[in-house]
CSV table of C-alpha atoms in Angstrom, one decimal:
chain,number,residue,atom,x,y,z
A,1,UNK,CA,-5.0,-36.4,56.9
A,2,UNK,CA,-4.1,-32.8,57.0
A,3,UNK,CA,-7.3,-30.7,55.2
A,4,UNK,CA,-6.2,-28.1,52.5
A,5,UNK,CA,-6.3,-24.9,53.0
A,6,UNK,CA,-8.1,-22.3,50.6
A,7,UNK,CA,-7.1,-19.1,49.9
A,8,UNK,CA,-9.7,-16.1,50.3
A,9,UNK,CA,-11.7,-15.4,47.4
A,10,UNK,CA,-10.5,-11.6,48.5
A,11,UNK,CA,-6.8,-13.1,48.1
A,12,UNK,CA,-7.9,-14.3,44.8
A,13,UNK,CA,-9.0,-10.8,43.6
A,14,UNK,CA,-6.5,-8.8,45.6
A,15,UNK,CA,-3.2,-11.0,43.8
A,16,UNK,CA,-4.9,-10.8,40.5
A,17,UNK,CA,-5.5,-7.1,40.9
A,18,UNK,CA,-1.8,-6.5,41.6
A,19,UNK,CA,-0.6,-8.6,38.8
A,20,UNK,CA,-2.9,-6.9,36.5
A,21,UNK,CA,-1.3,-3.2,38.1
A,22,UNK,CA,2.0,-4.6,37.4
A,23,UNK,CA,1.4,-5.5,34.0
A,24,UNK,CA,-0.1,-2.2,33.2
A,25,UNK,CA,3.0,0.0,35.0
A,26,UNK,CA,5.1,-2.2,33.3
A,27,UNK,CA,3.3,-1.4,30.0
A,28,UNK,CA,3.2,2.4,30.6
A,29,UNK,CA,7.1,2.7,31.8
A,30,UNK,CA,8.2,0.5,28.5
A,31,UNK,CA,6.3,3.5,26.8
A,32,UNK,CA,7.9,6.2,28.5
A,33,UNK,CA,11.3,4.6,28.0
A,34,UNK,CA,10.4,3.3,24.0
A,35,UNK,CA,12.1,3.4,22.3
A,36,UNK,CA,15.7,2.0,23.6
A,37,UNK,CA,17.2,0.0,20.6
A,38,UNK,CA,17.2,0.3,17.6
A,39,UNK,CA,13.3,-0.3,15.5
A,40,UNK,CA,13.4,-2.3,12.6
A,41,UNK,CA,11.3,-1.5,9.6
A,42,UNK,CA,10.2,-4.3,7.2
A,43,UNK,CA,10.1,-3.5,3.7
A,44,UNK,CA,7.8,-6.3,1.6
A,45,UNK,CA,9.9,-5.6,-1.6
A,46,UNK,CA,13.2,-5.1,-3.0
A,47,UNK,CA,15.7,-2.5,-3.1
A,48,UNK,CA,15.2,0.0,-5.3
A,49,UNK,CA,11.3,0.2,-5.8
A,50,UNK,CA,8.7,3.3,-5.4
A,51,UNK,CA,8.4,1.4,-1.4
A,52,UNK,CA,11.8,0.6,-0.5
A,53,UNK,CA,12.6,5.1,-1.5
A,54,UNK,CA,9.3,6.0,0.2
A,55,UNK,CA,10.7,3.5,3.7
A,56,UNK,CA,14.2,4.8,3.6
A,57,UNK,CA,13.2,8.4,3.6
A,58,UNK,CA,11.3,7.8,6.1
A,59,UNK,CA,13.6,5.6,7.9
A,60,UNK,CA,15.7,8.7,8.1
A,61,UNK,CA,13.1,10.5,9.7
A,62,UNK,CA,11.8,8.7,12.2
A,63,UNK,CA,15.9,8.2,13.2
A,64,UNK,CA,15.3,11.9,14.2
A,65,UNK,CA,11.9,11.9,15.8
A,66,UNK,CA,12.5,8.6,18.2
A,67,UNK,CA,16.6,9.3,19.0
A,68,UNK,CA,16.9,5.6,17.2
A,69,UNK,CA,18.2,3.6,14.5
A,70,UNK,CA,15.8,2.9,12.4
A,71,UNK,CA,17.2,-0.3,10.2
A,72,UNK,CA,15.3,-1.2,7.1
A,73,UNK,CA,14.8,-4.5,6.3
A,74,UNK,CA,14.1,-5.6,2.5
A,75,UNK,CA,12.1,-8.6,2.9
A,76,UNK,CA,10.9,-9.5,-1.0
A,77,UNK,CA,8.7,-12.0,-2.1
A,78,UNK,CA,5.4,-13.4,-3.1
A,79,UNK,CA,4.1,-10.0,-4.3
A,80,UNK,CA,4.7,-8.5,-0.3
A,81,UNK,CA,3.2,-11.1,1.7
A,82,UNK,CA,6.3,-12.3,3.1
A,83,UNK,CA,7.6,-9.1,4.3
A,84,UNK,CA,3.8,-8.7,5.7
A,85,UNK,CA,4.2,-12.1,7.5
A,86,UNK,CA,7.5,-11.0,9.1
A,87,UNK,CA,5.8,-7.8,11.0
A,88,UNK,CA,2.2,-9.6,11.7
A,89,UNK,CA,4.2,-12.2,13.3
A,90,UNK,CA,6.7,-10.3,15.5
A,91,UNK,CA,7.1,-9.3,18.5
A,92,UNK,CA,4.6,-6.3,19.4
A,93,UNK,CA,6.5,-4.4,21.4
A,94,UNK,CA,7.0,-1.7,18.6
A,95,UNK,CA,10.6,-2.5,17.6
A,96,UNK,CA,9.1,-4.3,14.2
A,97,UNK,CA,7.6,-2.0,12.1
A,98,UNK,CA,6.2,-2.4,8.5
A,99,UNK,CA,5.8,-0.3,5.3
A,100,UNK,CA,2.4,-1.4,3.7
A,101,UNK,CA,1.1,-0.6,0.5
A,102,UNK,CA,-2.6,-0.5,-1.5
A,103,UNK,CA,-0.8,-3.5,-2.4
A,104,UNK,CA,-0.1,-6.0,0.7
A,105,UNK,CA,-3.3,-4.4,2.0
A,106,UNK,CA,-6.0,-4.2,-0.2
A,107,UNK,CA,-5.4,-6.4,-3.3
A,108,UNK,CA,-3.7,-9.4,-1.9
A,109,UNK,CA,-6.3,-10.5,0.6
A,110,UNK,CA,-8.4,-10.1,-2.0
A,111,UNK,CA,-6.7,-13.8,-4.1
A,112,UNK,CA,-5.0,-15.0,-0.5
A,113,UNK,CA,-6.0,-16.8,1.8
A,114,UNK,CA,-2.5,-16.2,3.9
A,115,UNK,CA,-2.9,-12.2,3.3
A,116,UNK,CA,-5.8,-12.1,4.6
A,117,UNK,CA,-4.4,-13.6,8.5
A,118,UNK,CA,-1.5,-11.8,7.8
A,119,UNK,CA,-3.5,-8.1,8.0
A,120,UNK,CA,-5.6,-9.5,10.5
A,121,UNK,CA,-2.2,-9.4,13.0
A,122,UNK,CA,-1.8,-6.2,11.7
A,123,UNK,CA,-2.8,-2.5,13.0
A,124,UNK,CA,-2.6,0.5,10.3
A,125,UNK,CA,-0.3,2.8,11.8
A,126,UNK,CA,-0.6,6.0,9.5
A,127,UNK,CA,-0.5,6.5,6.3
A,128,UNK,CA,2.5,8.3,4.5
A,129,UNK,CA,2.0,8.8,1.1
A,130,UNK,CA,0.1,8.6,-2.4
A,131,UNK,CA,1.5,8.2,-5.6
A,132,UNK,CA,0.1,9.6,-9.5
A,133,UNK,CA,0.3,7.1,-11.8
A,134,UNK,CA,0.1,7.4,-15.3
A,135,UNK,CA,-2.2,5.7,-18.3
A,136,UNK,CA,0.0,5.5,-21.2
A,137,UNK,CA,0.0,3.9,-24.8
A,138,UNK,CA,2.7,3.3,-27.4
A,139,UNK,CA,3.1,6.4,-29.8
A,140,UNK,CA,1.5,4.5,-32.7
A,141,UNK,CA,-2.0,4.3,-31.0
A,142,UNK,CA,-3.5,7.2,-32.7
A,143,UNK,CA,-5.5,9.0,-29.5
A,144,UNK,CA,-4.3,12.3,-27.5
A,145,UNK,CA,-6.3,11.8,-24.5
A,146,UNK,CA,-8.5,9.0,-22.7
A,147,UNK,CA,-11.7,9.6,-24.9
A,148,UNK,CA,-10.2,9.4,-27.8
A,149,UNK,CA,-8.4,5.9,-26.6
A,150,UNK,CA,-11.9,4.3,-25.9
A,151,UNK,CA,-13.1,5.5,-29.0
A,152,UNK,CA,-10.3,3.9,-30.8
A,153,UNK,CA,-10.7,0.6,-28.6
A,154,UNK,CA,-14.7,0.5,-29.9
A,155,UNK,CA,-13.9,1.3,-33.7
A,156,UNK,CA,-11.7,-2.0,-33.4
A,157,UNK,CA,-12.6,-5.6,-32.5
A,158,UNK,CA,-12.4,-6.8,-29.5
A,159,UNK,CA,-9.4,-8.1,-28.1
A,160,UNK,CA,-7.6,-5.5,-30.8
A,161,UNK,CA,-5.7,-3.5,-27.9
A,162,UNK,CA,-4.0,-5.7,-25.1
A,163,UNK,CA,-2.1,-3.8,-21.6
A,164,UNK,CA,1.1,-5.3,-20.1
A,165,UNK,CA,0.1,-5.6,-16.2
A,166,UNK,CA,2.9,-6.8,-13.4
A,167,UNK,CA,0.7,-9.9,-12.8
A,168,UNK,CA,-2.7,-11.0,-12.3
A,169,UNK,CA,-4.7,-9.4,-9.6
A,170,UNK,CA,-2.2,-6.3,-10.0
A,171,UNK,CA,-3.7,-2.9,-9.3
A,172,UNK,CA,-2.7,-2.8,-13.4
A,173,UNK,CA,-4.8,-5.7,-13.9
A,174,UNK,CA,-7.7,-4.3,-12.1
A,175,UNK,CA,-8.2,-0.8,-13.5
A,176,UNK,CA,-8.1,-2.4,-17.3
A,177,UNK,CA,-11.4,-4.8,-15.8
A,178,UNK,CA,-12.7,-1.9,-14.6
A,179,UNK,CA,-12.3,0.0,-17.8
A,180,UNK,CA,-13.6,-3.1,-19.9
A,181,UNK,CA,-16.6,-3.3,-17.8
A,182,UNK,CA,-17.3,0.4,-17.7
A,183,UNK,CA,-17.2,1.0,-21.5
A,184,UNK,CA,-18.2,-2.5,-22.5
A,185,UNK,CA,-14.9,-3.2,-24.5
A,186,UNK,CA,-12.2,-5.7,-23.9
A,187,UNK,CA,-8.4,-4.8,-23.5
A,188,UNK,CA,-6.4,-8.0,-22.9
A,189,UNK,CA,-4.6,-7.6,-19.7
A,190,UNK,CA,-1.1,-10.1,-20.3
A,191,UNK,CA,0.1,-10.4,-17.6
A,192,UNK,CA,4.1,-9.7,-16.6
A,193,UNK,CA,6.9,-10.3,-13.7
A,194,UNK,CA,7.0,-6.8,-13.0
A,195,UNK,CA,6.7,-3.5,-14.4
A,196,UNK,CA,10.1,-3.4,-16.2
A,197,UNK,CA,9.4,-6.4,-19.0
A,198,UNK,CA,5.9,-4.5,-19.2
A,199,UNK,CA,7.1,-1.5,-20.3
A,200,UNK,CA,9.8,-2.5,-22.4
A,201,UNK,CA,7.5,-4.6,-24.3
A,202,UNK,CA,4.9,-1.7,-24.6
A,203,UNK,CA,7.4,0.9,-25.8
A,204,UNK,CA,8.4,-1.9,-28.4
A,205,UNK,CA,4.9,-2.3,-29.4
A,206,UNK,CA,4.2,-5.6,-28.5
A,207,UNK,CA,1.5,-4.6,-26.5
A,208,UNK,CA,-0.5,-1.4,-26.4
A,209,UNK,CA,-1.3,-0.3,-22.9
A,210,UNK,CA,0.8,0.5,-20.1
A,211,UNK,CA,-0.6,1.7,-16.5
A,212,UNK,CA,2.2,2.7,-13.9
A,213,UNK,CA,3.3,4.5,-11.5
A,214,UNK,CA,4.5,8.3,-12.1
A,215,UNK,CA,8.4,7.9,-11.1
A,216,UNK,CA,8.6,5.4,-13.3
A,217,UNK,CA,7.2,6.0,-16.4
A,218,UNK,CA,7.6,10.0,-16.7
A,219,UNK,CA,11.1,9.7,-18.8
A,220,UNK,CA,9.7,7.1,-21.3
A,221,UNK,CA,6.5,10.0,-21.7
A,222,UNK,CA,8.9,12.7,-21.5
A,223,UNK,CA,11.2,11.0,-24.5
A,224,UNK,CA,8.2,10.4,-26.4
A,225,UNK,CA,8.7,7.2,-26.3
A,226,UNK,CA,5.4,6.4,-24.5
A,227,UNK,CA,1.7,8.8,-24.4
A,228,UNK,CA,0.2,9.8,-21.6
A,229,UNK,CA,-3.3,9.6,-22.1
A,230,UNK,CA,-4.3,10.5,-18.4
A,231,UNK,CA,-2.9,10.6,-14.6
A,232,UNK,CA,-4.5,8.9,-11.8
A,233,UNK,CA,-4.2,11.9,-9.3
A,234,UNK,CA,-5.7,14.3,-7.2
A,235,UNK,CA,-4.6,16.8,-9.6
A,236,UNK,CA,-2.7,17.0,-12.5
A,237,UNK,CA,1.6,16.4,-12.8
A,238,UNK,CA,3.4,19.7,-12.9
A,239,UNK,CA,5.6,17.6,-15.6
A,240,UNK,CA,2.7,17.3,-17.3
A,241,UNK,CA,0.1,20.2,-17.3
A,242,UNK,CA,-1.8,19.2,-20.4
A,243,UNK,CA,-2.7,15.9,-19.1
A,244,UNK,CA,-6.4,15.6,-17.5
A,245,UNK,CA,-6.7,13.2,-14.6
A,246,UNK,CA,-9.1,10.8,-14.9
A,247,UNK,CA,-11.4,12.3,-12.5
A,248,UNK,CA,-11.5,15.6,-15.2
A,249,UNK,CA,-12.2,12.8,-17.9
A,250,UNK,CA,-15.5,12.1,-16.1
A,251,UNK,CA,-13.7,8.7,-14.0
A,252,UNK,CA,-13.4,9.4,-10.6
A,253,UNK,CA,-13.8,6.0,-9.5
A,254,UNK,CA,-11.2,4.9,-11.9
A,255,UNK,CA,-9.2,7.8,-11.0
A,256,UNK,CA,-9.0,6.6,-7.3
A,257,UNK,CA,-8.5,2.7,-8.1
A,258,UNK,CA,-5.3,4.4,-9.9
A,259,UNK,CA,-3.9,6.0,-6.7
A,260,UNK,CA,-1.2,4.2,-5.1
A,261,UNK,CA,-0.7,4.8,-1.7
A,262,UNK,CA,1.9,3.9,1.3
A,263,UNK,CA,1.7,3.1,4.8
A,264,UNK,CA,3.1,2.1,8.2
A,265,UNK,CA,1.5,-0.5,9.9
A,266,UNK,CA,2.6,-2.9,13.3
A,267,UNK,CA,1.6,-5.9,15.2
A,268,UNK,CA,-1.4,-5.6,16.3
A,269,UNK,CA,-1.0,-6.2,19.7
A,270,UNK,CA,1.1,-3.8,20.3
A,271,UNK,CA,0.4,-1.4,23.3
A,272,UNK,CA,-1.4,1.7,22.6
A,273,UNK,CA,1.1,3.8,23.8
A,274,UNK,CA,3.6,2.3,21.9
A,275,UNK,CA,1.5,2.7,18.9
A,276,UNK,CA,0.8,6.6,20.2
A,277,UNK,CA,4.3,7.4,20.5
A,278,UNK,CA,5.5,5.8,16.8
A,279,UNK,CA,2.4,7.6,15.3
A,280,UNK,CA,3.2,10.8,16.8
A,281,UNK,CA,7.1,10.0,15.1
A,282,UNK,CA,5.8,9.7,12.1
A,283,UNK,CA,3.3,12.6,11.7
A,284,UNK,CA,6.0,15.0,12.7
A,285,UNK,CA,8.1,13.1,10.1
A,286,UNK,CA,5.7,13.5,7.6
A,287,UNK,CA,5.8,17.5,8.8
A,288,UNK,CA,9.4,18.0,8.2
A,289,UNK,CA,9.9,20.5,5.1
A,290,UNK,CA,13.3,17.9,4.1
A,291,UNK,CA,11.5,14.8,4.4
A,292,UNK,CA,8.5,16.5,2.3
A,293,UNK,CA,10.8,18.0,-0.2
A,294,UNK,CA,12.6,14.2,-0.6
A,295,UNK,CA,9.1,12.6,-0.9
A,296,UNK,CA,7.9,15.4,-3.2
A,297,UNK,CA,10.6,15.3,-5.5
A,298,UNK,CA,10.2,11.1,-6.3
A,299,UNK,CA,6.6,12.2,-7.0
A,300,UNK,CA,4.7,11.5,-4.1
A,301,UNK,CA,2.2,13.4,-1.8
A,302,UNK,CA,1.7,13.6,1.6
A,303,UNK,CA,-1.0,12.4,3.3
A,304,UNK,CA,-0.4,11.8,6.5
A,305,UNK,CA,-3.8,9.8,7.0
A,306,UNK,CA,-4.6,8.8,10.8
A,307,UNK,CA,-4.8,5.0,11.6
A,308,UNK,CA,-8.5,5.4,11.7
A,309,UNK,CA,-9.3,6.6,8.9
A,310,UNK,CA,-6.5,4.1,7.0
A,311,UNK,CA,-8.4,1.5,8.2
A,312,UNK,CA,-11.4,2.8,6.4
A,313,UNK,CA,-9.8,3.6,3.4
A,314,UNK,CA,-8.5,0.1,3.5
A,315,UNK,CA,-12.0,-1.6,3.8
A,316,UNK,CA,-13.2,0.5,1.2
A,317,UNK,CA,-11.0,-0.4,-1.2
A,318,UNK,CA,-11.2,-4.5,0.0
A,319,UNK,CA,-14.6,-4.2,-1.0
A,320,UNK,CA,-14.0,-2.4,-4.5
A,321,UNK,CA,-11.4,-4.7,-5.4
A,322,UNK,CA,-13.3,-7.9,-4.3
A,323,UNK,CA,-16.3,-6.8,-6.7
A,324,UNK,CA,-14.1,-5.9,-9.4
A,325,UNK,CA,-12.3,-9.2,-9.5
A,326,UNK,CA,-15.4,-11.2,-8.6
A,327,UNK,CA,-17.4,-10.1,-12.3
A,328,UNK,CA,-14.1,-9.9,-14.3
A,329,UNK,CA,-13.5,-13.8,-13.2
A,330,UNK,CA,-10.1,-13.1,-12.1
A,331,UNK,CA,-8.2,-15.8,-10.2
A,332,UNK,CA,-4.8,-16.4,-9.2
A,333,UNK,CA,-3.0,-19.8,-9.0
C-alpha cells in the first residue's frame, strides 16, 4: 500500500497566506478601478415621491463624481421593504446602491420582522438630506398656532378631532401617539393609502389633522386651504416666517420625531474601500452649489451625515419609535 503523503503544516500556512494576499490585492485593485459599469441605485418607492426627487438629484451627481451611470431603479412596495430587500440582498461589490429613508430604517423594523433582516444586510452609507414637515388643520379648526390646537382638543371630548395618517405605524401615526400621550388627549389617527386621499379628505373636512411633509402640503397652506399650526424643522420655512417650529413651541422631542430624513445605504459586505470611495462621491455631491440649490429648492437640507453617526441617529430613533408604539398599542397586520 503506498502511505499518503502530508503536506507541511508550513505549506498549509504559506498557501493560505497567499490566497488570503490574493484576495486582499484583488479587493484593493477592484477599488482603484471601481467603479467600471454603470451603479444602480434602488429606490423603495414610486416615481414621483419626496425619495424618488431627492435619488435622481442625486443620481445626477454622483454620474459626475464616479465617471458613471448611475441608473435609478424604482422598486415600490410594502411601504419600502421591497426596494430595501433588493440592495441587502445584492451583490456587495458597490454596483447596488440604495436610497433609505427614516422610513425603511427606523419605523419598519419597528412592526417587521422581514425589515428588521433586511437592515441587518445593510451598511448606512451617508446621509443626504432632511425634510420640514408641516402640522396642519382644516381652516374651520378655530386655533392659530399649536397651543391654541391642544387647547381646543381639551375643551372638546375625546375622540372630537381625528388626523388622516398614510397608514399605521406611519411617522404620521406616530407623532399624533406621541401628542396624545404628551398632553393626555386623544386624536384618532384613521389611517390612509398614502398621503394624497389624506389630504384631500382633510381639506374637505372629513377629518381634522393633517401631518406632512413641506413640498407637499405648502400650496394647500399657501391657498388657505389648509393651517399651519407648526413646522417640524430645525428652523422655521422662509415660506412661512410666522410659523414657530415645534421646538419654539416648547416640543423638541416632537419637533425631531417630525423630521424626515434621507439616506444612502449598501450591502453590507461590501469592501471598505468600495464603501470609502462611494462615500467620498457622495459628500462632494452633497458639496456641489447645483446639486444644493436642486435639493434646496424641493425643500430639503443638507446634511451630509457620516455613516457613523447615521447609524447612531438610526438606533436612536429605533428605540424612540419602539417605545412610542409599544404604550400607544399600535400593531400592524
Amino acid at each position: 500500500m503506498f502511505e499518503r503523503t502530508r503536506t507541511p503544516s508550513w505549506h498549509r500556512r504559506f498557501a493560505l497566506a497567499a490566497f488570503g494576499a490574493l484576495g486582499l490585492a484583488a479587493v484593493g485593485a477592484g477599488a482603484q478601478t471601481f467603479p467600471a459599469k454603470p451603479v444602480t441605485l434602488v429606490v423603495p418607492f414610486a416615481a414621483g415621491g419626496s425619495t424618488d426627487l431627492v435619488a435622481r438629484v442625486m443620481g445626477e451627481a454622483l454620474r459626475k463624481e464616479l465617471g458613471q451611470m448611475v441608473v435609478v431603479d424604482n422598486r415600490a412596495g410594502a411601504g419600502g421593504m421591497l426596494g430595501t430587500e433588493a440592495v441587502s440582498r445584492a451583490k456587495p461589490d458597490g454596483y447596488t446602491i440604495g436610497v433609505a429613508t427614516v422610513s425603511t430604517l427606523a419605523v419598519n423594523p419597528v412592526f417587521y420582522d422581514k425589515a428588521v433582516k433586511a437592515n441587518a444586510n445593510l451598511k448606512p452609507l451617508i446621509g443626504l438630506v432632511t425634510m420640514p414637515a408641516i402640522f396642519t388643520v382644516n381652516p374651520a379648526v378655530p386655533a392659530k398656532d399649536f397651543a391654541g390646537f391642544i387647547a381646543e382638543v381639551k375643551r372638546k371630548p375625546a375622540g372630537s378631532f381625528s388626523a388622516a395618517v398614510p397608514g399605521i405605524g406611519s411617522i404620521g401615526h406616530l407623532l399624533i401617539e406621541a401628542i396624545n400621550e404628551s398632553f393626555g388627549v386623544k386624536i384618532l389617527a384613521v389611517p390612509y393609502r398614502g398621503m394624497g386621499p389624506a389630504q384631500t379628505d382633510v381639506i374637505a373636512g372629513t377629518a381634522q389633522v393633517l401631518f406632512d411633509q413641506a413640498p407637499s402640503v405648502l400650496q394647500q397652506v399657501q391657498g388657505g386651504k389648509l393651517t399651519a399650526l407648526a413646522v417640524a424643522a430645525e428652523q422655521r420655512l422662509p415660506e412661512l416666517p410666522q410659523v414657530a417650529t415645534l421646538k419654539e413651541a416648547g416640543q423638541p422631542a416632537l419637533n425631531e420625531l417630525g423630521i424626515t430624513w434621507f439616506a444612502l445605504v449598501v450591502p453590507a459586505k461590501t469592501p471598505a474601500p468600495v464603501v470609502d470611495r462611494l462615500h467620498a462621491a457622495a459628500k462632494a455631491a452633497l458639496q456641489a452649489p447645483d446639486t444644493v440649490a436642486r435639493l434646496t429648492q424641493m425643500g430639503a437640507q443638507v446634511s451630509a451625515t457620516p455613516g457613523n453617526v447615521l447609524q447612531q441617529q438610526i438606533d436612536a430613533a429605533l428605540k424612540r419609535n419602539r417605545e412610542i408604539a409599544k404604550r400607544a398599542d399600535i400593531k400592524v397586520e
